Short mmCIF file of C-alpha atoms in Angstrom, two decimals:
data_model
loop_
_atom_site.label_atom_id
_atom_site.label_comp_id
_atom_site.label_asym_id
_atom_site.label_seq_id
_atom_site.Cartn_x
_atom_site.Cartn_y
_atom_site.Cartn_z
CA UNK A 6 0.00 0.00 0.00
CA UNK A 7 2.84 2.41 0.92
CA UNK A 8 4.56 1.68 -2.41
CA UNK A 9 1.37 2.34 -4.38
CA UNK A 10 0.78 5.60 -2.53
CA UNK A 11 4.37 6.66 -3.26
CA UNK A 12 3.90 5.93 -6.97
CA UNK A 13 0.67 7.91 -7.01
CA UNK A 14 2.35 10.87 -5.32
CA UNK A 15 5.25 10.84 -7.79
CA UNK A 16 2.80 10.64 -10.71
CA UNK A 17 0.88 13.61 -9.35
CA UNK A 18 4.05 15.69 -8.93
CA UNK A 19 5.18 14.85 -12.47
CA UNK A 20 1.74 15.78 -13.79
CA UNK A 21 1.81 19.14 -12.00
CA UNK A 22 5.32 19.83 -13.28
CA UNK A 23 4.26 19.02 -16.84
CA UNK A 24 1.20 21.26 -16.48
CA UNK A 25 3.43 24.12 -15.30
CA UNK A 26 5.76 23.71 -18.26
CA UNK A 27 2.76 23.54 -20.59
CA UNK A 28 1.33 26.75 -19.12
CA UNK A 29 4.69 28.50 -19.74
CA UNK A 30 4.69 27.43 -23.40
CA UNK A 31 1.05 26.62 -24.05
CA UNK A 32 0.18 24.23 -26.87
CA UNK A 33 -2.22 24.99 -29.63
CA UNK A 34 -5.39 22.90 -29.18
CA UNK A 35 -7.76 21.54 -31.84
CA UNK A 36 -10.95 19.62 -31.10
CA UNK A 37 -12.19 17.64 -34.11
CA UNK A 38 -15.58 15.94 -34.03
CA UNK A 39 -17.41 13.79 -36.56
CA UNK A 40 -21.20 13.55 -36.57
CA UNK A 41 -22.87 10.13 -36.08
CA UNK A 42 -19.63 8.24 -36.68
CA UNK A 43 -19.96 4.79 -35.12
CA UNK A 44 -17.32 3.03 -33.04
CA UNK A 45 -16.90 0.46 -35.82
CA UNK A 46 -16.62 2.96 -38.69
CA UNK A 47 -12.84 3.53 -38.61
CA UNK A 48 -9.82 1.44 -39.40
CA UNK A 49 -8.17 1.93 -36.01
CA UNK A 50 -11.15 0.21 -34.38
CA UNK A 51 -10.99 -2.76 -36.72
CA UNK A 52 -13.07 -1.84 -39.78
CA UNK A 53 -11.45 -3.70 -42.70
CA UNK A 54 -13.33 -1.92 -45.50
CA UNK A 55 -13.38 1.82 -44.83
CA UNK A 56 -10.24 3.77 -45.71
CA UNK A 57 -9.14 6.03 -42.84
CA UNK A 58 -5.34 6.11 -43.17
CA UNK A 59 -4.87 9.56 -41.57
CA UNK A 60 -6.98 8.77 -38.51
CA UNK A 61 -5.22 5.40 -38.24
CA UNK A 62 -1.91 7.29 -38.33
CA UNK A 63 -3.14 9.59 -35.56
CA UNK A 64 -3.87 6.51 -33.45
CA UNK A 65 -0.32 5.24 -34.06
CA UNK A 66 1.23 8.64 -33.41
CA UNK A 67 -0.65 9.17 -30.18
CA UNK A 68 -3.42 7.60 -28.12
CA UNK A 69 -6.34 5.41 -29.13
CA UNK A 70 -9.14 5.45 -26.54
CA UNK A 71 -11.20 2.26 -26.41
CA UNK A 72 -13.70 3.63 -23.88
CA UNK A 73 -14.30 7.25 -24.88
CA UNK A 74 -17.82 8.48 -24.14
CA UNK A 75 -19.69 11.23 -25.96
CA UNK A 76 -22.04 11.73 -22.96
CA UNK A 77 -24.95 12.66 -25.21
CA UNK A 78 -26.68 10.01 -27.33
CA UNK A 79 -27.48 12.75 -29.87
CA UNK A 80 -25.87 15.88 -31.28
CA UNK A 81 -26.56 19.09 -29.35
CA UNK A 82 -26.29 17.62 -25.84
CA UNK A 83 -22.81 16.27 -26.56
CA UNK A 84 -21.69 19.54 -28.14
CA UNK A 85 -22.87 21.49 -25.11
CA UNK A 86 -20.85 19.22 -22.81
CA UNK A 87 -17.77 19.52 -25.06
CA UNK A 88 -17.90 23.29 -24.70
CA UNK A 89 -18.44 23.45 -20.94
CA UNK A 90 -17.19 20.34 -19.12
CA UNK A 91 -20.67 20.19 -17.61
CA UNK A 92 -23.45 17.73 -18.28
CA UNK A 93 -25.94 19.27 -20.70
CA UNK A 94 -28.79 18.54 -18.30
CA UNK A 95 -27.50 21.27 -15.98
CA UNK A 96 -28.74 23.88 -18.45
CA UNK A 97 -31.65 22.04 -20.03
CA UNK A 98 -30.18 21.01 -23.41
CA UNK A 99 -31.63 17.50 -23.34
CA UNK A 100 -32.48 17.42 -27.05
CA UNK A 101 -31.60 18.99 -30.37
CA UNK A 102 -33.17 22.29 -31.40
CA UNK A 103 -34.14 23.08 -27.82
CA UNK A 104 -32.55 26.05 -26.11
CA UNK A 105 -29.03 27.33 -26.69
CA UNK A 106 -25.65 27.26 -25.02
CA UNK A 107 -26.15 29.72 -22.15
CA UNK A 108 -24.09 32.89 -22.38
CA UNK A 109 -23.18 32.42 -18.71
CA UNK A 110 -21.23 29.20 -19.39
CA UNK A 111 -17.44 29.27 -19.23
CA UNK A 112 -16.55 27.59 -22.50
CA UNK A 113 -13.41 26.23 -24.16
CA UNK A 114 -12.77 29.39 -26.22
CA UNK A 115 -13.33 31.69 -23.25
CA UNK A 116 -10.78 29.78 -21.22
CA UNK A 117 -8.30 29.94 -24.11
CA UNK A 118 -8.93 33.66 -24.73
CA UNK A 119 -8.13 34.36 -21.07
CA UNK A 120 -4.61 33.12 -21.90
CA UNK A 121 -4.24 35.17 -25.08
CA UNK A 122 -5.27 32.51 -27.60
CA UNK A 123 -6.90 33.14 -30.95
CA UNK A 124 -10.11 31.09 -31.13
CA UNK A 125 -12.02 29.71 -34.09
CA UNK A 126 -15.02 27.50 -34.80
CA UNK A 127 -15.64 25.83 -38.15
CA UNK A 128 -18.53 23.62 -39.30
CA UNK A 129 -21.77 22.62 -37.66
CA UNK A 130 -22.81 24.46 -34.47
CA UNK A 131 -26.27 23.26 -33.38
CA UNK A 132 -26.05 25.12 -30.05
CA UNK A 133 -28.21 28.08 -31.02
CA UNK A 134 -29.51 30.03 -33.98
CA UNK A 135 -27.34 32.32 -36.08
CA UNK A 136 -29.94 35.08 -36.29
CA UNK A 137 -32.69 36.53 -34.11
CA UNK A 138 -34.95 36.74 -37.16
CA UNK A 139 -34.47 33.42 -38.94
CA UNK A 140 -33.93 29.75 -38.15
CA UNK A 141 -33.75 26.67 -40.37
CA UNK A 142 -35.55 24.48 -37.85
CA UNK A 143 -39.33 24.24 -38.03
CA UNK A 144 -41.08 25.20 -34.81
CA UNK A 145 -38.03 26.80 -33.23
CA UNK A 146 -38.13 30.47 -32.25
CA UNK A 147 -35.10 32.22 -33.67
CA UNK A 148 -34.88 34.99 -31.09
CA UNK A 149 -35.23 32.67 -28.08
CA UNK A 150 -32.66 30.28 -29.52
CA UNK A 151 -30.12 32.92 -30.56
CA UNK A 152 -26.68 31.82 -29.42
CA UNK A 153 -24.08 31.86 -32.23
CA UNK A 154 -20.44 30.87 -31.68
CA UNK A 155 -19.17 34.44 -32.18
CA UNK A 156 -21.09 35.36 -29.03
CA UNK A 157 -19.76 32.35 -27.12
CA UNK A 158 -16.05 33.17 -27.19
CA UNK A 159 -14.94 32.53 -30.77
CA UNK A 160 -13.03 35.23 -32.65
CA UNK A 161 -13.27 33.61 -36.08
CA UNK A 162 -16.21 31.54 -37.29
CA UNK A 163 -17.40 29.79 -40.42
CA UNK A 164 -20.43 27.80 -39.44
CA UNK A 165 -23.96 26.60 -40.09
CA UNK A 166 -26.87 26.35 -37.69
CA UNK A 167 -27.42 22.66 -38.39
CA UNK A 168 -26.42 19.93 -40.85
CA UNK A 169 -25.84 20.31 -44.55
CA UNK A 170 -25.32 17.60 -47.15
CA UNK A 171 -21.85 16.08 -46.96
CA UNK A 172 -21.29 16.59 -50.70
CA UNK A 173 -22.43 19.43 -53.00
CA UNK A 174 -24.39 21.12 -50.20
CA UNK A 175 -26.17 23.50 -52.59
CA UNK A 176 -27.72 20.58 -54.47
CA UNK A 177 -31.04 20.21 -52.66
CA UNK A 178 -32.27 17.17 -54.60
CA UNK A 179 -33.97 14.84 -52.15
CA UNK A 180 -33.21 17.06 -49.13
CA UNK A 181 -35.46 18.46 -46.42
CA UNK A 182 -35.52 22.20 -46.91
CA UNK A 183 -35.05 24.61 -45.17
CA UNK A 184 -33.60 22.35 -42.44
CA UNK A 185 -30.66 21.17 -44.55
CA UNK A 186 -30.22 24.19 -46.77
CA UNK A 187 -26.64 25.41 -47.01
CA UNK A 188 -26.28 28.76 -45.24
CA UNK A 189 -22.83 29.59 -43.91
CA UNK A 190 -22.31 32.32 -41.35
CA UNK A 191 -19.19 34.17 -40.27
CA UNK A 192 -19.22 36.51 -37.28
CA UNK A 193 -22.78 37.68 -37.75
CA UNK A 194 -23.09 37.77 -41.52
CA UNK A 195 -24.11 35.23 -44.13
CA UNK A 196 -21.35 34.10 -46.49
CA UNK A 197 -22.79 33.19 -49.89
CA UNK A 198 -20.68 31.09 -52.24
CA UNK A 199 -20.67 28.52 -55.00
CA UNK A 200 -20.09 25.65 -52.59
CA UNK A 201 -19.29 22.40 -54.39
CA UNK A 202 -17.64 19.12 -53.54
CA UNK A 203 -16.99 17.99 -49.99
CA UNK A 204 -18.54 20.07 -47.22
CA UNK A 205 -15.64 18.93 -45.01
CA UNK A 206 -13.15 20.52 -47.40
CA UNK A 207 -15.18 23.74 -47.44
CA UNK A 208 -14.88 24.18 -43.66
CA UNK A 209 -11.32 22.87 -43.45
CA UNK A 210 -10.18 25.50 -45.97
CA UNK A 211 -11.26 28.17 -43.47
CA UNK A 212 -9.86 26.29 -40.48
CA UNK A 213 -6.43 25.98 -42.09
CA UNK A 214 -6.51 29.66 -43.01
CA UNK A 215 -7.19 30.49 -39.35
CA UNK A 216 -4.41 28.18 -38.15
CA UNK A 217 -1.99 29.67 -40.68
CA UNK A 218 -2.75 33.26 -39.69
CA UNK A 219 -2.38 32.44 -36.00
CA UNK A 220 0.87 30.54 -36.46
CA UNK A 221 2.33 33.26 -38.68
CA UNK A 222 1.48 35.83 -35.98
CA UNK A 223 3.07 33.47 -33.41
CA UNK A 224 -0.14 33.46 -31.44
CA UNK A 225 -1.41 30.27 -29.78
CA UNK A 226 -4.77 29.10 -31.08
CA UNK A 227 -7.72 26.95 -30.12
CA UNK A 228 -10.06 25.64 -32.81
CA UNK A 229 -13.13 23.44 -32.89
CA UNK A 230 -13.76 21.79 -36.25
CA UNK A 231 -17.08 19.98 -36.28
CA UNK A 232 -17.55 17.89 -39.42
CA UNK A 233 -20.91 17.22 -41.10
CA UNK A 234 -20.40 13.57 -41.95
CA UNK A 235 -21.37 10.90 -41.84
CA UNK A 236 -24.65 12.39 -40.53
CA UNK A 237 -27.49 12.49 -43.03
CA UNK A 238 -27.97 13.79 -45.62
CA UNK A 239 -24.94 11.69 -46.52
CA UNK A 240 -23.54 11.87 -50.03
CA UNK A 241 -20.12 11.27 -51.56
CA UNK A 242 -18.62 12.22 -54.90
CA UNK A 243 -18.01 9.72 -57.69
CA UNK A 244 -14.28 9.32 -56.98
CA UNK A 245 -14.96 8.51 -53.35
CA UNK A 246 -17.69 6.05 -54.23
CA UNK A 247 -15.33 4.34 -56.64
CA UNK A 248 -13.15 3.34 -53.68
CA UNK A 249 -16.02 1.12 -52.56
CA UNK A 250 -17.46 0.11 -55.94
CA UNK A 251 -18.05 -3.50 -54.85
CA UNK A 252 -20.33 -2.40 -52.00
CA UNK A 253 -24.02 -1.34 -52.14
CA UNK A 254 -24.60 2.25 -53.25
CA UNK A 255 -25.67 3.45 -49.81
CA UNK A 256 -22.49 2.11 -48.23
CA UNK A 257 -20.43 3.70 -51.01
CA UNK A 258 -21.83 7.08 -50.02
CA UNK A 259 -21.42 6.42 -46.31
CA UNK A 260 -17.85 5.13 -46.44
CA UNK A 261 -16.99 7.85 -48.96
CA UNK A 262 -18.19 10.49 -46.48
CA UNK A 263 -16.08 8.91 -43.72
CA UNK A 264 -13.02 8.80 -45.96
CA UNK A 265 -13.32 12.47 -46.79
CA UNK A 266 -13.34 13.36 -43.10
CA UNK A 267 -10.15 11.35 -42.87
CA UNK A 268 -8.69 13.19 -45.87
CA UNK A 269 -9.30 16.56 -44.24
CA UNK A 270 -7.76 15.42 -40.97
CA UNK A 271 -4.68 14.49 -42.96
CA UNK A 272 -4.66 17.85 -44.73
CA UNK A 273 -4.86 19.66 -41.39
CA UNK A 274 -1.94 17.73 -39.93
CA UNK A 275 0.11 18.39 -43.06
CA UNK A 276 -0.61 22.12 -42.74
CA UNK A 277 0.46 22.10 -39.09
CA UNK A 278 3.70 20.40 -40.09
CA UNK A 279 4.39 22.91 -42.87
CA UNK A 280 3.77 25.77 -40.42
CA UNK A 281 6.21 24.27 -37.94
CA UNK A 282 3.64 23.99 -35.12
CA UNK A 283 2.70 20.31 -35.33
CA UNK A 284 4.82 19.26 -32.36
CA UNK A 285 3.24 21.81 -30.03
CA UNK A 286 -0.36 21.15 -31.07
CA UNK A 287 -2.73 18.90 -29.14
CA UNK A 288 -5.47 17.37 -31.31
CA UNK A 289 -8.46 15.41 -30.09
CA UNK A 290 -10.77 13.55 -32.47
CA UNK A 291 -14.07 11.89 -31.54
CA UNK A 292 -17.70 11.48 -32.63
CA UNK A 293 -20.73 13.13 -31.04
CA UNK A 294 -22.65 9.85 -30.64
CA UNK A 295 -23.14 6.43 -32.19
CA UNK A 296 -24.42 5.65 -35.70
CA UNK A 297 -27.85 6.68 -36.95
CA UNK A 298 -30.86 4.47 -37.50
CA UNK A 299 -31.45 0.76 -37.16
CA UNK A 300 -28.40 -0.42 -39.05
CA UNK A 301 -30.80 -1.89 -41.63
CA UNK A 302 -31.07 0.71 -44.42
CA UNK A 303 -33.62 0.49 -47.19
CA UNK A 304 -32.48 -1.37 -50.29
CA UNK A 305 -32.71 1.80 -52.37
CA UNK A 306 -30.23 4.51 -51.39
CA UNK A 307 -31.45 7.89 -50.14
CA UNK A 308 -29.34 10.67 -48.54
CA UNK A 309 -31.10 9.93 -45.27
CA UNK A 310 -31.08 6.14 -45.15
CA UNK A 311 -27.46 6.18 -46.28
CA UNK A 312 -26.49 7.04 -42.71
CA UNK A 313 -28.00 3.74 -41.51
CA UNK A 314 -24.90 1.94 -42.81
CA UNK A 315 -22.90 3.03 -39.77
CA UNK A 316 -21.59 0.43 -37.33
CA UNK A 317 -21.45 0.42 -33.52
CA UNK A 318 -18.87 -2.36 -33.73
CA UNK A 319 -18.92 -4.69 -30.75
CA UNK A 320 -21.44 -2.64 -28.83
CA UNK A 321 -25.15 -2.85 -28.12
CA UNK A 322 -27.35 0.09 -29.15
CA UNK A 323 -26.98 2.99 -31.55
CA UNK A 324 -27.68 6.72 -31.64
CA UNK A 325 -30.33 7.80 -29.07
CA UNK A 326 -29.41 4.89 -26.76
CA UNK A 327 -27.39 5.04 -23.55
CA UNK A 328 -26.03 1.58 -24.16
CA UNK A 329 -22.42 1.68 -25.35
CA UNK A 330 -23.30 1.70 -29.03
CA UNK A 331 -24.98 5.06 -28.60
CA UNK A 332 -22.37 6.79 -26.45
CA UNK A 333 -19.00 4.97 -26.72
CA UNK A 334 -17.38 6.47 -29.79
CA UNK A 335 -14.12 6.31 -31.78
CA UNK A 336 -11.50 8.66 -30.35
CA UNK A 337 -7.82 9.47 -30.66
CA UNK A 338 -5.47 12.17 -29.40
CA UNK A 339 -2.06 13.30 -30.61
CA UNK A 340 0.44 15.78 -29.11
CA UNK A 341 3.93 15.00 -30.41
CA UNK A 342 5.86 16.95 -27.75
CA UNK A 343 4.03 15.21 -24.90
CA UNK A 344 2.06 12.10 -25.87
CA UNK A 345 4.05 8.90 -26.30
CA UNK A 346 3.09 7.21 -29.62
CA UNK A 347 1.23 3.96 -29.92
CA UNK A 348 -0.75 3.98 -26.69
CA UNK A 349 -4.09 2.28 -26.19
CA UNK A 350 -6.03 3.62 -23.20
CA UNK A 351 -8.78 1.43 -21.74
CA UNK A 352 -9.58 3.72 -18.80
CA UNK A 353 -12.93 5.50 -19.41
CA UNK A 354 -12.72 9.13 -20.51
CA UNK A 355 -15.30 11.46 -22.04
CA UNK A 356 -15.98 14.85 -23.63
CA UNK A 357 -16.68 16.28 -20.17
CA UNK A 358 -12.93 15.98 -19.60
CA UNK A 359 -11.96 18.51 -22.27
CA UNK A 360 -12.52 21.63 -20.15
CA UNK A 361 -10.80 20.32 -16.98
CA UNK A 362 -7.86 19.16 -19.11
CA UNK A 363 -7.56 22.54 -20.81
CA UNK A 364 -7.80 24.22 -17.42
CA UNK A 365 -4.84 22.21 -16.15
CA UNK A 366 -2.75 22.67 -19.29
CA UNK A 367 -3.24 26.45 -19.20
CA UNK A 368 -3.16 26.75 -15.39
CA UNK A 369 -6.62 28.32 -15.60
CA UNK A 370 -8.82 28.42 -12.51
CA UNK A 371 -12.59 28.60 -12.76
CA UNK A 372 -13.81 31.91 -11.36
CA UNK A 373 -16.55 30.37 -9.22
CA UNK A 374 -17.65 27.12 -7.61
CA UNK A 375 -19.98 25.90 -10.37
CA UNK A 376 -19.66 22.10 -10.62
CA UNK A 377 -17.72 20.52 -13.47
CA UNK A 378 -18.62 16.93 -14.31
CA UNK A 379 -15.36 15.97 -16.02
CA UNK A 380 -11.79 15.44 -14.83
CA UNK A 381 -8.42 16.41 -16.24
CA UNK A 382 -6.81 13.64 -18.26
CA UNK A 383 -3.48 15.46 -18.54
CA UNK A 384 -1.82 12.65 -16.52
CA UNK A 385 -2.95 10.19 -19.21
CA UNK A 386 -1.56 12.43 -21.94
CA UNK A 387 1.69 12.60 -19.97
CA UNK A 388 1.85 8.81 -19.93
CA UNK A 389 1.12 8.09 -16.26
CA UNK A 390 -0.17 4.52 -16.34
CA UNK A 391 -1.14 4.63 -12.66
CA UNK A 392 -3.90 7.16 -13.37
CA UNK A 393 -7.38 5.88 -12.68
CA UNK A 394 -10.64 7.74 -13.06
CA UNK A 395 -12.11 8.51 -9.66
CA UNK A 396 -15.18 10.46 -10.78
CA UNK A 397 -18.27 8.86 -12.28
CA UNK A 398 -19.45 9.44 -15.85
CA UNK A 399 -23.19 10.27 -15.83
CA UNK A 400 -25.72 9.88 -18.66
CA UNK A 401 -29.35 10.94 -18.98
CA UNK A 402 -31.83 11.31 -21.82
CA UNK A 403 -35.54 11.93 -22.33
CA UNK A 404 -35.61 10.52 -25.86
CA UNK A 405 -38.37 7.93 -26.29
CA UNK A 406 -38.16 7.13 -22.58
CA UNK A 407 -36.34 8.52 -19.59
CA UNK A 408 -33.12 6.54 -19.50
CA UNK A 409 -30.19 7.13 -17.18
CA UNK A 410 -26.80 5.51 -16.71
CA UNK A 411 -23.67 5.83 -14.59
CA UNK A 412 -20.18 4.44 -15.18
CA UNK A 413 -17.87 4.09 -12.19
CA UNK A 414 -15.08 1.70 -11.15
CA UNK A 415 -15.59 -0.53 -14.18
CA UNK A 416 -19.34 -0.96 -13.74
CA UNK A 417 -22.30 0.60 -15.48
CA UNK A 418 -25.67 1.20 -13.83
CA UNK A 419 -28.52 1.63 -16.33
CA UNK A 420 -32.25 2.22 -16.01
CA UNK A 421 -34.61 2.78 -18.92
CA UNK A 422 -37.60 3.90 -16.86
CA UNK A 423 -36.13 6.38 -14.39
CA UNK A 424 -39.41 7.98 -13.32
CA UNK A 425 -41.44 4.82 -12.76
CA UNK A 426 -42.25 3.75 -9.19
CA UNK A 427 -40.52 0.38 -9.68
CA UNK A 428 -37.72 0.84 -12.20
CA UNK A 429 -36.05 -2.14 -13.84
CA UNK A 430 -32.38 -1.49 -13.12
CA UNK A 431 -29.45 -3.07 -14.92
CA UNK A 432 -25.80 -3.49 -13.95
CA UNK A 433 -22.90 -4.46 -16.21
CA UNK A 434 -19.20 -5.08 -15.64
CA UNK A 435 -17.86 -3.38 -18.75
CA UNK A 436 -14.34 -4.84 -18.67
CA UNK A 437 -15.80 -8.33 -19.13
CA UNK A 438 -18.99 -7.38 -20.96
CA UNK A 439 -18.47 -4.68 -23.61
CA UNK A 440 -21.74 -5.67 -25.27
CA UNK A 441 -23.78 -5.24 -22.07
CA UNK A 442 -25.36 -8.66 -22.34
CA UNK A 443 -25.06 -9.95 -18.76
CA UNK A 444 -27.18 -8.06 -16.23
CA UNK A 445 -25.61 -8.40 -12.78
CA UNK A 446 -28.25 -6.39 -10.90
CA UNK A 447 -29.67 -9.38 -9.03
CA UNK A 448 -26.23 -10.78 -8.17
CA UNK A 449 -24.70 -7.53 -6.97
CA UNK A 450 -27.56 -5.59 -5.39
CA UNK A 451 -25.32 -3.78 -2.86
CA UNK A 452 -23.15 -2.25 -5.61
CA UNK A 453 -26.23 -1.36 -7.63
CA UNK A 454 -27.68 0.42 -4.59
CA UNK A 455 -24.48 2.43 -4.03
CA UNK A 456 -24.29 3.46 -7.67
CA UNK A 457 -27.92 4.47 -7.72
CA UNK A 458 -27.43 6.58 -4.59
CA UNK A 459 -24.50 8.29 -6.28
CA UNK A 460 -26.64 9.00 -9.31
CA UNK A 461 -29.54 10.33 -7.22
CA UNK A 462 -27.20 12.80 -5.50
CA UNK A 463 -25.86 13.92 -8.87
CA UNK A 464 -29.37 14.52 -10.22
CA UNK A 465 -30.09 16.71 -7.19
CA UNK A 466 -26.97 18.74 -8.04
CA UNK A 467 -28.18 19.10 -11.63
CA UNK A 468 -31.52 20.46 -10.41
CA UNK A 469 -29.65 23.16 -8.51
CA UNK A 470 -27.80 24.09 -11.68
CA UNK A 471 -30.94 23.96 -13.81
CA UNK A 472 -32.61 26.47 -11.48
CA UNK A 473 -29.81 28.92 -12.30
CA UNK A 474 -27.93 28.75 -8.99
CA UNK A 475 -24.57 28.46 -10.79
CA UNK A 476 -25.01 31.79 -12.57
CA UNK A 477 -25.32 35.45 -11.65
CA UNK A 478 -28.94 36.50 -11.75
CA UNK A 479 -31.15 37.00 -13.68
CA UNK A 480 -31.34 33.67 -15.49
CA UNK A 481 -34.38 31.98 -17.03
CA UNK A 482 -34.20 28.16 -17.15
CA UNK A 483 -34.60 26.65 -20.61
CA UNK A 484 -35.39 23.24 -22.02
CA UNK A 485 -36.00 20.43 -19.56
CA UNK A 486 -34.43 18.09 -17.03
CA UNK A 487 -35.20 14.58 -15.79
CA UNK A 488 -37.09 14.55 -12.48
CA UNK A 489 -35.52 13.73 -9.17
CA UNK A 490 -35.82 10.10 -8.16
CA UNK A 491 -39.36 8.99 -7.34
CA UNK A 492 -39.38 8.21 -3.63
CA UNK A 493 -40.85 4.77 -2.99
CA UNK A 494 -40.12 1.90 -0.69
CA UNK A 495 -37.68 0.58 -3.31
CA UNK A 496 -35.73 3.83 -3.62
CA UNK A 497 -32.33 3.48 -1.91
CA UNK A 498 -31.50 5.87 0.90
CA UNK A 499 -28.24 6.92 2.47
CA UNK A 500 -29.23 5.19 5.67
#
């Protein structure tokens, strides 16, 4: 025990020393995120058909995470947690097209700007409307939902409110308009253009321009690049489809869209190398949730059913589910000056960890006591194998039914009927049961009780946040939150 404690203390001191050095010469930071990319949709997770050589190279050059969690089972909730390090339920963003990222949140770009960084966002936003007068989403009120990235800490933006087609975004054949019309915005103004080819290339052109200007000015930068693919409407050009000519047409489009994301990741890394800043740039890549649909697309290809070709790999569930297939996503990180190449990390991490990690790297302290739900993974990046996650990873959704989950110490508590008087709880040991097939709730009732108590206390904390107690007043709650636990004779208590 003494030896283990000594090792832990040394690891902590090394981590703090590395964080201090990093704060003296801060790295550039880039957060890349695909949309609806399944765990099994990349080469580094075992897919033998799709071509992702640049992402596979990232995995070899840095860290591949085998248990990286998006937190949200759908788009906007995950993106809100990426930005804040706080579970989206704390500010009511339980669904897409509901609410906006609150202006009172301390986000990734605001933290970076406090240290003199240039900040840029490129691609999909989906955390608020771009205009107080217009929105592309039916039934949404533009003024109430107004929350563009240029008013959330980003200096430079090239973005859309929601998804656009992954190829030739101005070709509206077979698309749902106005929802998927192509309208780019930059710092409060629309940017018309003759946009053709890959939508990923269109946004990466602007991202590389931002990176180049920042590097030339010798100014550190933080960028979020949020790709459109392989979310529907998914399309790929003829040359991309030709790579997969032996496969059904829908899969040609889907894999083509994935490959073009990979191509743009490679182009970004090449640009960083040419600018001489690659070695001092930390890049994270992940997906916002699992793959769309049932996994059984219609025989005839459409831009919407094309996304059903995604794979959750070895996991149960898909997008909208809190089983691993919906929230355990492909993820890699590379930072040549710090991260040792070729690592595979099995310890659970998640998008909630981005803000605490950036805080530690930049020696930034939060200005108040608002709760963060993530932890810094800088020790993992620094190669400290003794690091273990001590904080739980919470999940909650109101899609279809009120499902909740909690991962802690290798186990996962899950309930798909949170607000019923007699919920049917599930318990899985994830190290032995990645597919969540063997429910241990009956065999390990004491552990299940402790995990449920932990979750109940966390939900109470979220209700305090939802009421606006983390922010200066005035604040009007938005969206919704799951209820506190129904108190019955079966509800566990601290006593």
